[in-house]
Short mmCIF file of C-alpha atoms and ligand atoms in Angstrom, two decimals:
data_model
loop_
_atom_site.label_atom_id
_atom_site.label_comp_id
_atom_site.label_asym_id
_atom_site.label_seq_id
_atom_site.Cartn_x
_atom_site.Cartn_y
_atom_site.Cartn_z
CA MET A 1 -0.06 0.03 0.03
CA GLU A 2 1.26 3.40 -0.96
CA HIS A 3 0.41 7.08 0.01
CA ILE A 4 -0.86 6.24 3.42
CA PHE A 5 -1.52 9.46 5.64
CA GLU A 6 -0.83 8.83 9.36
CA THR A 7 -2.85 11.46 11.06
CA HIS A 8 -1.95 10.94 14.71
CA ALA A 9 1.36 9.58 16.22
CA HIS A 10 3.66 10.46 19.08
CA TYR A 11 7.18 9.72 17.79
CA ASP A 12 8.90 11.87 20.31
CA ASP A 13 7.71 9.35 23.03
CA GLU A 14 10.40 7.63 24.89
CA TRP A 15 9.31 4.20 23.60
CA PHE A 16 11.11 5.39 20.35
CA HIS A 17 14.30 6.47 21.91
CA GLU A 18 16.32 3.55 20.73
CA ASP A 19 15.38 3.39 17.02
CA ARG A 20 13.49 6.59 16.27
CA GLU A 21 15.66 7.76 13.32
CA LYS A 22 15.88 4.40 11.67
CA LEU A 23 12.16 3.92 12.00
CA LEU A 24 11.15 7.36 10.81
CA GLU A 25 13.56 7.17 7.85
CA SER A 26 11.97 3.94 6.86
CA LEU A 27 8.38 5.22 6.59
CA PRO A 28 8.51 6.71 3.06
CA ASP A 29 9.82 3.48 1.53
CA ASN A 30 7.09 1.62 3.21
CA GLY A 31 4.16 3.57 1.86
CA ILE A 32 3.74 6.06 4.71
CA GLU A 33 3.63 9.38 2.94
CA THR A 34 2.79 11.91 5.56
CA VAL A 35 2.77 11.79 9.33
CA VAL A 36 1.36 14.34 11.81
CA ASN A 37 3.21 14.07 15.21
CA ILE A 38 0.95 15.17 18.09
CA ALA A 39 2.09 17.04 21.05
CA ALA A 40 0.40 16.04 24.29
CA SER A 41 2.19 17.84 27.03
CA LEU A 42 4.28 20.91 27.44
CA ASP A 43 7.47 18.87 27.22
CA SER A 44 6.45 17.30 23.97
CA ILE A 45 5.76 20.54 22.22
CA PRO A 46 9.50 21.34 21.48
CA THR A 47 10.26 17.68 20.70
CA THR A 48 7.25 17.54 18.25
CA ILE A 49 8.39 20.72 16.55
CA ALA A 50 12.03 19.20 16.33
CA LEU A 51 10.67 16.21 14.40
CA ALA A 52 8.64 18.37 12.00
CA GLU A 53 11.75 20.48 11.32
CA LYS A 54 13.96 17.45 10.82
CA TYR A 55 11.67 15.48 8.39
CA ASP A 56 9.88 17.13 5.48
CA TYR A 57 7.05 14.53 5.65
CA ILE A 58 6.36 15.11 9.30
CA TYR A 59 4.03 17.85 10.49
CA ALA A 60 3.13 18.96 13.98
CA ALA A 61 0.00 19.43 16.03
CA ILE A 62 0.53 21.57 19.07
CA GLY A 63 -1.46 21.31 22.17
CA VAL A 64 -1.81 20.05 25.68
CA HIS A 65 -3.66 16.78 26.50
CA PRO A 66 -6.38 17.19 29.16
CA SER A 67 -4.54 15.08 31.69
CA GLU A 68 -1.61 17.39 31.38
CA THR A 69 -3.49 20.67 31.65
CA LYS A 70 -2.67 20.81 35.41
CA ASP A 71 0.79 21.98 34.36
CA LEU A 72 -0.51 24.95 32.35
CA THR A 73 -0.25 28.62 33.52
CA GLU A 74 -0.79 31.86 31.75
CA GLU A 75 2.96 32.20 31.35
CA ASN A 76 3.69 28.67 29.70
CA PHE A 77 0.53 28.86 27.61
CA SER A 78 2.30 31.68 25.69
CA ILE A 79 4.79 28.91 24.57
CA VAL A 80 1.86 26.75 23.29
CA ARG A 81 0.51 29.87 21.39
CA GLN A 82 3.86 30.65 19.98
CA MET A 83 4.71 27.11 18.88
CA ALA A 84 1.33 26.59 17.42
CA GLN A 85 2.19 29.27 14.93
CA HIS A 86 5.18 27.39 13.60
CA GLU A 87 5.04 26.95 9.83
CA LYS A 88 4.69 23.11 10.17
CA ALA A 89 2.21 23.20 13.01
CA VAL A 90 -1.09 22.20 11.07
CA ALA A 91 -3.44 21.77 14.09
CA VAL A 92 -4.07 22.58 17.74
CA GLY A 93 -4.08 19.35 19.71
CA GLU A 94 -4.37 16.98 21.19
CA ILE A 95 -6.87 18.78 23.39
CA GLY A 96 -10.13 17.76 25.04
CA LEU A 97 -11.50 16.01 28.20
CA ASP A 98 -10.23 12.70 29.86
CA TYR A 99 -12.30 11.47 32.79
CA TYR A 100 -10.82 7.96 32.52
CA TRP A 101 -7.48 8.93 34.00
CA ASP A 102 -8.92 11.90 35.94
CA GLU A 103 -5.52 13.05 36.80
CA THR A 104 -6.51 16.71 36.50
CA GLU A 105 -9.61 18.29 37.90
CA ARG A 106 -12.46 18.37 35.47
CA SER A 107 -12.89 22.19 35.98
CA VAL A 108 -9.23 22.68 35.05
CA GLN A 109 -9.49 20.39 31.97
CA LYS A 110 -12.52 22.32 30.80
CA TYR A 111 -10.94 25.74 31.25
CA TRP A 112 -7.87 24.79 29.10
CA PHE A 113 -9.96 22.97 26.60
CA GLU A 114 -11.85 26.14 26.04
CA ARG A 115 -8.68 28.28 25.94
CA GLN A 116 -7.03 25.92 23.37
CA ILE A 117 -10.24 25.84 21.30
CA GLU A 118 -10.08 29.65 21.20
CA LEU A 119 -6.42 29.49 20.18
CA ALA A 120 -7.29 27.27 17.24
CA ARG A 121 -10.07 29.67 16.21
CA GLU A 122 -7.64 32.62 16.44
CA LEU A 123 -4.86 30.83 14.42
CA LYS A 124 -7.40 29.31 11.97
CA LYS A 125 -6.10 25.83 12.54
CA PRO A 126 -8.18 22.71 12.93
CA LEU A 127 -8.69 20.84 16.24
CA VAL A 128 -7.34 17.46 17.23
CA ILE A 129 -9.86 16.36 19.92
CA HIS A 130 -9.18 13.72 22.65
CA SER A 131 -12.37 12.58 24.44
CA ARG A 132 -12.29 9.58 26.94
CA ASP A 133 -15.20 8.73 29.11
CA ALA A 134 -16.39 12.26 28.69
CA ALA A 135 -18.56 12.08 25.58
CA LYS A 136 -21.42 14.24 26.75
CA ASP A 137 -19.31 17.04 28.32
CA THR A 138 -17.06 17.13 25.19
CA MET A 139 -19.99 17.43 22.80
CA ASP A 140 -21.71 20.02 25.03
CA MET A 141 -18.63 22.28 25.13
CA MET A 142 -17.89 21.84 21.35
CA LYS A 143 -21.39 22.94 20.58
CA ALA A 144 -21.41 25.79 23.07
CA LEU A 145 -18.12 27.02 21.63
CA HIS A 146 -19.26 26.67 18.01
CA THR A 147 -16.42 24.44 17.03
CA GLU A 148 -18.25 23.76 13.81
CA GLU A 149 -16.67 26.94 12.62
CA ILE A 150 -13.17 25.55 13.30
CA GLY A 151 -13.45 21.90 12.23
CA GLY A 152 -10.90 19.19 13.00
CA VAL A 153 -10.86 15.53 14.00
CA ILE A 154 -12.25 13.33 16.84
CA HIS A 155 -9.13 11.27 17.34
CA CYS A 156 -9.44 7.51 18.27
CA PHE A 157 -13.16 7.87 18.03
CA SER A 158 -14.87 5.58 20.69
CA ASN A 159 -18.50 6.65 20.86
CA SER A 160 -21.84 5.74 19.24
CA VAL A 161 -22.80 5.89 15.58
CA GLU A 162 -25.25 8.68 16.62
CA MET A 163 -22.43 10.79 18.12
CA ALA A 164 -20.31 10.16 15.03
CA ARG A 165 -23.05 11.46 12.89
CA GLU A 166 -23.36 14.43 15.11
CA TYR A 167 -19.65 15.32 14.84
CA ILE A 168 -19.78 14.84 11.14
CA LYS A 169 -22.66 17.30 10.86
CA MET A 170 -20.39 19.82 12.65
CA GLY A 171 -17.74 19.28 9.89
CA PHE A 172 -15.42 16.96 11.91
CA TYR A 173 -13.56 13.92 10.64
CA ILE A 174 -13.61 10.66 12.65
CA GLY A 175 -10.16 9.17 13.53
CA VAL A 176 -9.93 5.37 13.27
CA GLY A 177 -6.97 3.33 14.41
CA GLY A 178 -5.90 -0.12 15.64
CA VAL A 179 -8.98 -0.57 17.84
CA VAL A 180 -10.98 -1.29 14.63
CA THR A 181 -9.08 -4.65 14.35
CA PHE A 182 -10.02 -5.72 17.91
CA LYS A 183 -12.50 -8.45 17.98
CA ASN A 184 -14.57 -6.77 20.80
CA ALA A 185 -14.70 -3.37 19.02
CA ARG A 186 -18.31 -3.93 17.88
CA ILE A 187 -19.46 -0.45 18.11
CA LEU A 188 -16.46 1.11 16.37
CA LYS A 189 -16.92 -1.38 13.44
CA GLU A 190 -20.54 -0.29 13.27
CA VAL A 191 -19.47 3.41 13.14
CA VAL A 192 -17.08 2.60 10.28
CA GLN A 193 -19.80 0.80 8.32
CA GLU A 194 -22.38 3.50 8.91
CA ILE A 195 -20.43 6.72 8.25
CA PRO A 196 -19.12 7.74 4.80
CA LEU A 197 -15.54 6.94 3.97
CA GLU A 198 -15.30 10.68 3.09
CA ARG A 199 -15.34 11.55 6.81
CA ILE A 200 -12.78 8.95 8.02
CA VAL A 201 -9.07 9.43 8.60
CA ILE A 202 -6.57 6.83 9.81
CA GLU A 203 -4.13 7.00 12.67
CA THR A 204 -2.17 4.82 14.88
CA ASP A 205 -1.81 6.88 18.15
CA SER A 206 1.72 5.26 18.28
CA PRO A 207 3.19 4.06 20.47
CA TYR A 208 -0.35 3.07 21.91
CA LEU A 209 -3.12 0.93 20.53
CA ALA A 210 -1.25 -1.40 18.11
CA PRO A 211 -3.72 -3.31 15.84
CA VAL A 212 -4.04 -7.07 15.77
CA PRO A 213 -1.71 -8.94 15.34
CA TYR A 214 0.51 -6.68 17.40
CA ARG A 215 -2.02 -5.86 20.10
CA GLY A 216 -0.35 -4.92 23.34
CA LYS A 217 3.07 -4.13 21.64
CA ARG A 218 4.53 -0.85 20.58
CA ASN A 219 2.62 0.65 17.72
CA CYS A 220 4.01 2.42 14.64
CA SER A 221 2.86 3.70 11.40
CA LEU A 222 3.99 0.55 9.54
CA TYR A 223 1.05 -1.21 11.02
CA LEU A 224 -1.47 1.12 9.31
CA PRO A 225 -2.18 -1.38 6.64
CA TYR A 226 -3.96 -3.57 9.16
CA VAL A 227 -6.20 -0.59 9.87
CA VAL A 228 -6.81 -0.18 6.08
CA THR A 229 -7.67 -3.84 5.61
CA ALA A 230 -10.17 -3.76 8.50
CA ILE A 231 -11.87 -0.76 7.12
CA SER A 232 -11.91 -2.14 3.59
CA GLU A 233 -13.58 -5.41 4.77
CA LEU A 234 -16.15 -3.48 6.87
CA LYS A 235 -16.97 -1.18 3.97
CA GLN A 236 -16.71 -3.83 1.17
CA ILE A 237 -14.37 -1.70 -0.93
CA SER A 238 -10.73 -2.08 -2.02
CA GLU A 239 -7.82 -1.23 0.17
CA GLU A 240 -6.60 1.13 -2.52
CA GLU A 241 -9.69 3.17 -2.21
CA VAL A 242 -9.40 3.32 1.55
CA VAL A 243 -5.90 4.59 1.27
CA ARG A 244 -6.71 7.11 -1.42
CA ILE A 245 -9.79 8.58 0.15
CA THR A 246 -8.45 8.71 3.74
CA ASN A 247 -5.36 10.40 2.34
CA LYS A 248 -7.35 13.02 0.60
CA ASN A 249 -9.46 13.43 3.86
CA ALA A 250 -6.30 13.98 5.83
CA HIS A 251 -5.05 16.61 3.36
CA ASP A 252 -8.35 18.46 3.76
CA LEU A 253 -8.44 18.03 7.54
CA TYR A 254 -4.96 19.53 7.99
CA ARG A 255 -5.39 21.97 5.12
CA LEU A 256 -2.53 20.65 3.07
CA GLU A 257 -4.62 20.69 -0.13
CA ASP A 258 -1.95 22.50 -2.04
CA LYS A 259 0.37 19.38 -1.30
CA TRP A 260 -2.26 16.90 -2.40
CA PRO A 261 -0.62 15.29 -5.43
CA ASN A 262 -3.66 14.59 -7.68
ZN1 ZN P 301 -2.61 10.71 20.90
#
C-alpha cells in the first residue's frame, strides 16, 4: 500500500528513543507518505516541533492533552500559542477532556480545553480532539463554543454511531486506528460501516493501541495497513480506495490541499 497518511502519532515518546531515526526514515519506503506528530504535554511541544523540522514529511499538532493541563499557566501557555504558529504546525491538539485517568480536575481540563479551542479559532487551525469517558461534556462544550466554525478530527473515536453522525454534521472527521481490528470493537466497527468513508481518517496513536496481530506491543505507522484492511472489509471496498480517500481526507483536515498530489 502506498500514499498512506498517518494522522496521529507520538514519535517523540520515549518508547522510540532507541530506534526513532531508523524507524522514521523507513516510513516513506514503506508507503507512509505523511505523518502528523501530535504534542500532548508541555514537554512534548519542542520535541514535536524538532521532528517536524527534521523530516519534510512530518507535520506537527501543538496542544496540551487534558490530563496534562494541570501544568498549564498563563505564562507557559504563551509557549503553546507561539509554537502553534510554527510553519509546520497544522493543528491545535491534542486537546479535550479525559475522565478515565482523571489526573486533572475536570474544571481545570474544561478551562484549558476552552482556551485551546479559542487559540485554534484565532490561528485558523483545525482541532485534534481527545475525548475519553467524557462524551457528553465534550460534545456540549464543542457545541457551546461553536467548534463547527473551526473543524478538526475526533481522534481515536470511541463513541456511538449517533455521536459520530453529530460530529460529522459539525464538519469533523472521525479518526480510526488499531482498535478497529480488535474482536470486541463492535461499536467502532458499526461506526465505520455507517459513516461515509469521506469523513474517516486513519491513525495509529503510536506508541499506543497497536492493531491485531501486534495488540499490546509498541505501535508504529508501519502497522497502518492492518487498519486499512479492516476498514476495507467493513465497507466492502478495495484497500486502494481506503488509502486514497483517507489520504485526501487527511489533506483536507490538516489543510494541506496544495500538497495533495492529484
Ligand atoms: Zn494521541
